[in-house]
């Protein structure tokens, strides 16, 4: 029962302060990993990949994943409810007051100030994920720079960039095609080091 309360509380905090969308929950998940030890940074990278490639908001997908990892379906429900509860409460309160204060310059200034804050949180989360992808986590001490860098990931990023942004024939393909191709490439070239 204590774990369910911890799950709810940790994801409630993430939901309350992660302004800017699902990627803004990543700093909170890193903190959970450090404090609670529920998952590793590598697990977190997998969560991001799974959450990005499944339907629904990424933050909710990650909360559901962590809850399921720890306590199955009941844990998934508790973590997800913990994450969305602050949003429901805040939106209900804001919706009631915003109508009366929508033209107030202080409200406009507050929303203007939240934009760079949420952008910074998302950028920090993106850079953290990028570091997880580009750096080999299990490099022996004294290894060379080429052993430190995950060359396979860099090549995959370059190929995906080419086919999604440069090549006119594949530019318009649905993102699911690229996700599926990346999964197959990951299996074939053993990205996890299996």
PDB file of C-alpha atoms in Angstrom:
ATOM      1  CA  UNK A   1       0.000   0.000   0.000  1.00  0.00           C
ATOM      2  CA  UNK A   2       2.895   2.364   0.771  1.00  0.00           C
ATOM      3  CA  UNK A   3       4.292   1.892  -2.740  1.00  0.00           C
ATOM      4  CA  UNK A   4       0.939   2.887  -4.256  1.00  0.00           C
ATOM      5  CA  UNK A   5       0.939   6.083  -2.177  1.00  0.00           C
ATOM      6  CA  UNK A   6       4.528   6.816  -3.206  1.00  0.00           C
ATOM      7  CA  UNK A   7       3.650   6.220  -6.861  1.00  0.00           C
ATOM      8  CA  UNK A   8       0.657   8.544  -6.626  1.00  0.00           C
ATOM      9  CA  UNK A   9       2.603  11.254  -4.768  1.00  0.00           C
ATOM     10  CA  UNK A  10       5.662  11.189  -7.058  1.00  0.00           C
ATOM     11  CA  UNK A  11       3.561  11.365 -10.213  1.00  0.00           C
ATOM     12  CA  UNK A  12       1.267  13.960  -8.633  1.00  0.00           C
ATOM     13  CA  UNK A  13       4.355  16.173  -8.140  1.00  0.00           C
ATOM     14  CA  UNK A  14       5.439  15.539 -11.721  1.00  0.00           C
ATOM     15  CA  UNK A  15       1.972  16.372 -13.017  1.00  0.00           C
ATOM     16  CA  UNK A  16       1.785  19.514 -10.912  1.00  0.00           C
ATOM     17  CA  UNK A  17       5.118  21.010 -11.943  1.00  0.00           C
ATOM     18  CA  UNK A  18       5.847  19.565 -15.409  1.00  0.00           C
ATOM     19  CA  UNK A  19       4.635  22.515 -17.428  1.00  0.00           C
ATOM     20  CA  UNK A  20       4.987  22.169 -21.167  1.00  0.00           C
ATOM     21  CA  UNK A  21       3.906  18.639 -21.944  1.00  0.00           C
ATOM     22  CA  UNK A  22       5.109  15.104 -21.532  1.00  0.00           C
ATOM     23  CA  UNK A  23       8.790  15.711 -22.212  1.00  0.00           C
ATOM     24  CA  UNK A  24       8.802  18.152 -19.294  1.00  0.00           C
ATOM     25  CA  UNK A  25       8.163  15.159 -16.991  1.00  0.00           C
ATOM     26  CA  UNK A  26      11.622  13.737 -17.824  1.00  0.00           C
ATOM     27  CA  UNK A  27      13.516  15.740 -15.172  1.00  0.00           C
ATOM     28  CA  UNK A  28      11.051  14.413 -12.587  1.00  0.00           C
ATOM     29  CA  UNK A  29      11.575  10.869 -13.848  1.00  0.00           C
ATOM     30  CA  UNK A  30      15.355  11.284 -13.557  1.00  0.00           C
ATOM     31  CA  UNK A  31      14.813  12.469  -9.993  1.00  0.00           C
ATOM     32  CA  UNK A  32      12.571   9.449  -9.296  1.00  0.00           C
ATOM     33  CA  UNK A  33      15.254   7.165 -10.667  1.00  0.00           C
ATOM     34  CA  UNK A  34      17.859   8.720  -8.397  1.00  0.00           C
ATOM     35  CA  UNK A  35      15.733   8.913  -5.247  1.00  0.00           C
ATOM     36  CA  UNK A  36      13.490   5.872  -5.481  1.00  0.00           C
ATOM     37  CA  UNK A  37      15.567   3.488  -7.608  1.00  0.00           C
ATOM     38  CA  UNK A  38      12.463   2.233  -9.393  1.00  0.00           C
ATOM     39  CA  UNK A  39      14.194   2.218 -12.783  1.00  0.00           C
ATOM     40  CA  UNK A  40      17.573   3.016 -14.349  1.00  0.00           C
ATOM     41  CA  UNK A  41      18.457   5.730 -16.851  1.00  0.00           C
ATOM     42  CA  UNK A  42      18.585   3.021 -19.514  1.00  0.00           C
ATOM     43  CA  UNK A  43      15.032   1.989 -18.534  1.00  0.00           C
ATOM     44  CA  UNK A  44      14.084   5.647 -18.868  1.00  0.00           C
ATOM     45  CA  UNK A  45      15.488   5.806 -22.403  1.00  0.00           C
ATOM     46  CA  UNK A  46      13.408   2.734 -23.256  1.00  0.00           C
ATOM     47  CA  UNK A  47      10.343   4.364 -21.685  1.00  0.00           C
ATOM     48  CA  UNK A  48      10.790   7.435 -23.863  1.00  0.00           C
ATOM     49  CA  UNK A  49      11.134   5.276 -26.980  1.00  0.00           C
ATOM     50  CA  UNK A  50       8.062   3.220 -26.105  1.00  0.00           C
ATOM     51  CA  UNK A  51       6.030   6.260 -25.057  1.00  0.00           C
ATOM     52  CA  UNK A  52       6.924   8.141 -28.233  1.00  0.00           C
ATOM     53  CA  UNK A  53       5.936   5.212 -30.433  1.00  0.00           C
ATOM     54  CA  UNK A  54       2.602   4.436 -28.781  1.00  0.00           C
ATOM     55  CA  UNK A  55      -0.622   6.421 -28.998  1.00  0.00           C
ATOM     56  CA  UNK A  56      -1.363   8.977 -26.313  1.00  0.00           C
ATOM     57  CA  UNK A  57       0.472  11.694 -24.418  1.00  0.00           C
ATOM     58  CA  UNK A  58       4.076  10.795 -23.622  1.00  0.00           C
ATOM     59  CA  UNK A  59       3.901  11.805 -19.939  1.00  0.00           C
ATOM     60  CA  UNK A  60       0.860   9.652 -19.310  1.00  0.00           C
ATOM     61  CA  UNK A  61       2.402   6.752 -21.223  1.00  0.00           C
ATOM     62  CA  UNK A  62       5.547   6.964 -19.086  1.00  0.00           C
ATOM     63  CA  UNK A  63       3.566   7.146 -15.833  1.00  0.00           C
ATOM     64  CA  UNK A  64       1.539   4.134 -16.903  1.00  0.00           C
ATOM     65  CA  UNK A  65       4.717   2.264 -17.852  1.00  0.00           C
ATOM     66  CA  UNK A  66       6.437   2.944 -14.515  1.00  0.00           C
ATOM     67  CA  UNK A  67       3.325   1.997 -12.535  1.00  0.00           C
ATOM     68  CA  UNK A  68       2.942  -1.209 -14.521  1.00  0.00           C
ATOM     69  CA  UNK A  69       6.636  -1.997 -14.102  1.00  0.00           C
ATOM     70  CA  UNK A  70       6.337  -1.721 -10.319  1.00  0.00           C
ATOM     71  CA  UNK A  71       2.868  -3.093  -9.553  1.00  0.00           C
ATOM     72  CA  UNK A  72       1.150  -4.270 -12.723  1.00  0.00           C
ATOM     73  CA  UNK A  73      -2.211  -2.861 -13.794  1.00  0.00           C
ATOM     74  CA  UNK A  74      -3.162  -1.397 -10.376  1.00  0.00           C
ATOM     75  CA  UNK A  75       0.203   0.405 -10.245  1.00  0.00           C
ATOM     76  CA  UNK A  76      -0.299   1.698 -13.790  1.00  0.00           C
ATOM     77  CA  UNK A  77      -3.690   3.112 -12.851  1.00  0.00           C
ATOM     78  CA  UNK A  78      -2.389   4.728  -9.639  1.00  0.00           C
ATOM     79  CA  UNK A  79       0.613   6.365 -11.376  1.00  0.00           C
ATOM     80  CA  UNK A  80      -1.521   7.603 -14.265  1.00  0.00           C
ATOM     81  CA  UNK A  81      -4.203   9.031 -11.980  1.00  0.00           C
ATOM     82  CA  UNK A  82      -1.464  10.671  -9.907  1.00  0.00           C
ATOM     83  CA  UNK A  83      -0.051  12.368 -13.003  1.00  0.00           C
ATOM     84  CA  UNK A  84      -3.356  13.670 -14.388  1.00  0.00           C
ATOM     85  CA  UNK A  85      -5.005  14.742 -11.113  1.00  0.00           C
ATOM     86  CA  UNK A  86      -3.132  18.073 -10.793  1.00  0.00           C
ATOM     87  CA  UNK A  87      -3.958  18.968 -14.393  1.00  0.00           C
ATOM     88  CA  UNK A  88      -7.650  18.320 -13.844  1.00  0.00           C
ATOM     89  CA  UNK A  89      -7.701  20.403 -10.668  1.00  0.00           C
ATOM     90  CA  UNK A  90      -5.661  23.271 -12.128  1.00  0.00           C
ATOM     91  CA  UNK A  91      -7.644  23.402 -15.383  1.00  0.00           C
ATOM     92  CA  UNK A  92     -10.947  23.479 -13.501  1.00  0.00           C
ATOM     93  CA  UNK A  93      -9.691  26.351 -11.347  1.00  0.00           C
ATOM     94  CA  UNK A  94      -8.160  28.241 -14.268  1.00  0.00           C
ATOM     95  CA  UNK A  95     -11.217  27.781 -16.465  1.00  0.00           C
ATOM     96  CA  UNK A  96     -13.329  29.348 -13.731  1.00  0.00           C
ATOM     97  CA  UNK A  97     -11.052  32.364 -13.284  1.00  0.00           C
ATOM     98  CA  UNK A  98      -9.635  32.809 -16.772  1.00  0.00           C
ATOM     99  CA  UNK A  99     -12.892  34.029 -18.182  1.00  0.00           C
ATOM    100  CA  UNK A 100     -12.864  36.924 -15.754  1.00  0.00           C
ATOM    101  CA  UNK A 101      -9.123  37.677 -16.080  1.00  0.00           C
ATOM    102  CA  UNK A 102      -8.365  36.800 -19.704  1.00  0.00           C
ATOM    103  CA  UNK A 103      -7.600  40.430 -20.630  1.00  0.00           C
ATOM    104  CA  UNK A 104      -5.526  41.117 -17.495  1.00  0.00           C
ATOM    105  CA  UNK A 105      -1.923  42.128 -18.344  1.00  0.00           C
ATOM    106  CA  UNK A 106      -0.577  40.171 -15.342  1.00  0.00           C
ATOM    107  CA  UNK A 107      -2.163  36.961 -16.623  1.00  0.00           C
ATOM    108  CA  UNK A 108      -0.692  37.612 -20.081  1.00  0.00           C
ATOM    109  CA  UNK A 109       2.724  38.244 -18.495  1.00  0.00           C
ATOM    110  CA  UNK A 110       2.502  35.020 -16.468  1.00  0.00           C
ATOM    111  CA  UNK A 111       1.702  32.966 -19.567  1.00  0.00           C
ATOM    112  CA  UNK A 112       4.484  34.723 -21.474  1.00  0.00           C
ATOM    113  CA  UNK A 113       6.925  33.829 -18.683  1.00  0.00           C
ATOM    114  CA  UNK A 114       5.831  30.188 -18.674  1.00  0.00           C
ATOM    115  CA  UNK A 115       6.761  29.726 -22.336  1.00  0.00           C
ATOM    116  CA  UNK A 116      10.554  29.953 -21.894  1.00  0.00           C
ATOM    117  CA  UNK A 117      10.364  27.906 -18.699  1.00  0.00           C
ATOM    118  CA  UNK A 118       8.575  25.056 -20.441  1.00  0.00           C
ATOM    119  CA  UNK A 119      10.913  25.363 -23.443  1.00  0.00           C
ATOM    120  CA  UNK A 120      13.914  25.075 -21.114  1.00  0.00           C
ATOM    121  CA  UNK A 121      12.483  21.975 -19.406  1.00  0.00           C
ATOM    122  CA  UNK A 122      11.784  20.320 -22.749  1.00  0.00           C
ATOM    123  CA  UNK A 123      15.252  21.240 -24.086  1.00  0.00           C
ATOM    124  CA  UNK A 124      16.939  19.840 -20.963  1.00  0.00           C
ATOM    125  CA  UNK A 125      14.949  16.631 -21.297  1.00  0.00           C
ATOM    126  CA  UNK A 126      15.797  16.361 -24.988  1.00  0.00           C
ATOM    127  CA  UNK A 127      19.509  16.854 -24.324  1.00  0.00           C
ATOM    128  CA  UNK A 128      19.404  14.203 -21.582  1.00  0.00           C
ATOM    129  CA  UNK A 129      17.817  11.700 -23.957  1.00  0.00           C
ATOM    130  CA  UNK A 130      20.312  12.656 -26.668  1.00  0.00           C
ATOM    131  CA  UNK A 131      23.200  11.979 -24.272  1.00  0.00           C
ATOM    132  CA  UNK A 132      21.711   8.578 -23.408  1.00  0.00           C
ATOM    133  CA  UNK A 133      21.496   7.724 -27.097  1.00  0.00           C
ATOM    134  CA  UNK A 134      24.871   9.028 -28.248  1.00  0.00           C
ATOM    135  CA  UNK A 135      27.117   7.844 -25.399  1.00  0.00           C
ATOM    136  CA  UNK A 136      27.930   4.192 -24.701  1.00  0.00           C
ATOM    137  CA  UNK A 137      26.987   3.606 -21.049  1.00  0.00           C
ATOM    138  CA  UNK A 138      29.355   0.675 -20.427  1.00  0.00           C
ATOM    139  CA  UNK A 139      32.728   1.982 -21.563  1.00  0.00           C
ATOM    140  CA  UNK A 140      35.778   0.788 -19.629  1.00  0.00           C
ATOM    141  CA  UNK A 141      37.949   3.421 -17.997  1.00  0.00           C
ATOM    142  CA  UNK A 142      40.673   4.710 -20.257  1.00  0.00           C
ATOM    143  CA  UNK A 143      38.747   3.890 -23.441  1.00  0.00           C
ATOM    144  CA  UNK A 144      39.220   6.010 -26.527  1.00  0.00           C
ATOM    145  CA  UNK A 145      36.779   8.625 -27.758  1.00  0.00           C
ATOM    146  CA  UNK A 146      35.464   6.307 -30.497  1.00  0.00           C
ATOM    147  CA  UNK A 147      34.491   3.720 -27.878  1.00  0.00           C
ATOM    148  CA  UNK A 148      32.690   6.394 -25.863  1.00  0.00           C
ATOM    149  CA  UNK A 149      30.517   7.492 -28.783  1.00  0.00           C
ATOM    150  CA  UNK A 150      27.692   5.244 -29.955  1.00  0.00           C
ATOM    151  CA  UNK A 151      28.499   5.274 -33.674  1.00  0.00           C
ATOM    152  CA  UNK A 152      25.506   3.095 -34.617  1.00  0.00           C
ATOM    153  CA  UNK A 153      23.110   5.619 -33.062  1.00  0.00           C
ATOM    154  CA  UNK A 154      24.773   8.543 -34.819  1.00  0.00           C
ATOM    155  CA  UNK A 155      24.536   6.726 -38.162  1.00  0.00           C
ATOM    156  CA  UNK A 156      20.860   5.897 -37.556  1.00  0.00           C
ATOM    157  CA  UNK A 157      20.120   9.533 -36.661  1.00  0.00           C
ATOM    158  CA  UNK A 158      21.871  10.695 -39.848  1.00  0.00           C
ATOM    159  CA  UNK A 159      20.013   8.179 -42.020  1.00  0.00           C
ATOM    160  CA  UNK A 160      16.660   9.044 -40.444  1.00  0.00           C
ATOM    161  CA  UNK A 161      17.342  12.754 -40.878  1.00  0.00           C
ATOM    162  CA  UNK A 162      18.158  12.203 -44.544  1.00  0.00           C
ATOM    163  CA  UNK A 163      15.004  10.166 -45.226  1.00  0.00           C
ATOM    164  CA  UNK A 164      12.666  12.402 -43.192  1.00  0.00           C
ATOM    165  CA  UNK A 165      13.981  15.848 -44.093  1.00  0.00           C
ATOM    166  CA  UNK A 166      16.128  15.701 -47.254  1.00  0.00           C
ATOM    167  CA  UNK A 167      15.006  12.885 -49.553  1.00  0.00           C
ATOM    168  CA  UNK A 168      11.888  14.073 -51.391  1.00  0.00           C
ATOM    169  CA  UNK A 169      10.621  10.548 -52.114  1.00  0.00           C
ATOM    170  CA  UNK A 170      10.443   9.507 -48.446  1.00  0.00           C
ATOM    171  CA  UNK A 171       9.844  12.899 -46.818  1.00  0.00           C
ATOM    172  CA  UNK A 172       6.069  12.458 -46.867  1.00  0.00           C
ATOM    173  CA  UNK A 173       5.975   8.936 -45.424  1.00  0.00           C
ATOM    174  CA  UNK A 174       4.037   8.426 -42.225  1.00  0.00           C
ATOM    175  CA  UNK A 175       6.191   8.535 -39.043  1.00  0.00           C
ATOM    176  CA  UNK A 176       5.083   4.979 -38.206  1.00  0.00           C
ATOM    177  CA  UNK A 177       7.116   3.771 -41.193  1.00  0.00           C
ATOM    178  CA  UNK A 178      10.270   5.309 -39.718  1.00  0.00           C
ATOM    179  CA  UNK A 179       9.504   3.995 -36.227  1.00  0.00           C
ATOM    180  CA  UNK A 180       8.999   0.479 -37.587  1.00  0.00           C
ATOM    181  CA  UNK A 181      12.152   0.686 -39.705  1.00  0.00           C
ATOM    182  CA  UNK A 182      14.145   1.901 -36.687  1.00  0.00           C
ATOM    183  CA  UNK A 183      12.847  -0.989 -34.577  1.00  0.00           C
ATOM    184  CA  UNK A 184      13.902  -3.496 -37.260  1.00  0.00           C
ATOM    185  CA  UNK A 185      17.315  -1.843 -37.617  1.00  0.00           C
ATOM    186  CA  UNK A 186      17.712  -1.902 -33.823  1.00  0.00           C
ATOM    187  CA  UNK A 187      17.020  -5.628 -33.789  1.00  0.00           C
ATOM    188  CA  UNK A 188      19.248  -6.421 -36.771  1.00  0.00           C
ATOM    189  CA  UNK A 189      22.206  -4.353 -35.600  1.00  0.00           C
ATOM    190  CA  UNK A 190      21.676  -5.174 -31.896  1.00  0.00           C
ATOM    191  CA  UNK A 191      21.521  -1.609 -30.572  1.00  0.00           C
ATOM    192  CA  UNK A 192      20.990  -2.831 -26.986  1.00  0.00           C
ATOM    193  CA  UNK A 193      24.176  -4.877 -27.072  1.00  0.00           C
ATOM    194  CA  UNK A 194      22.391  -8.230 -26.671  1.00  0.00           C
TER     195      UNK A 194
END
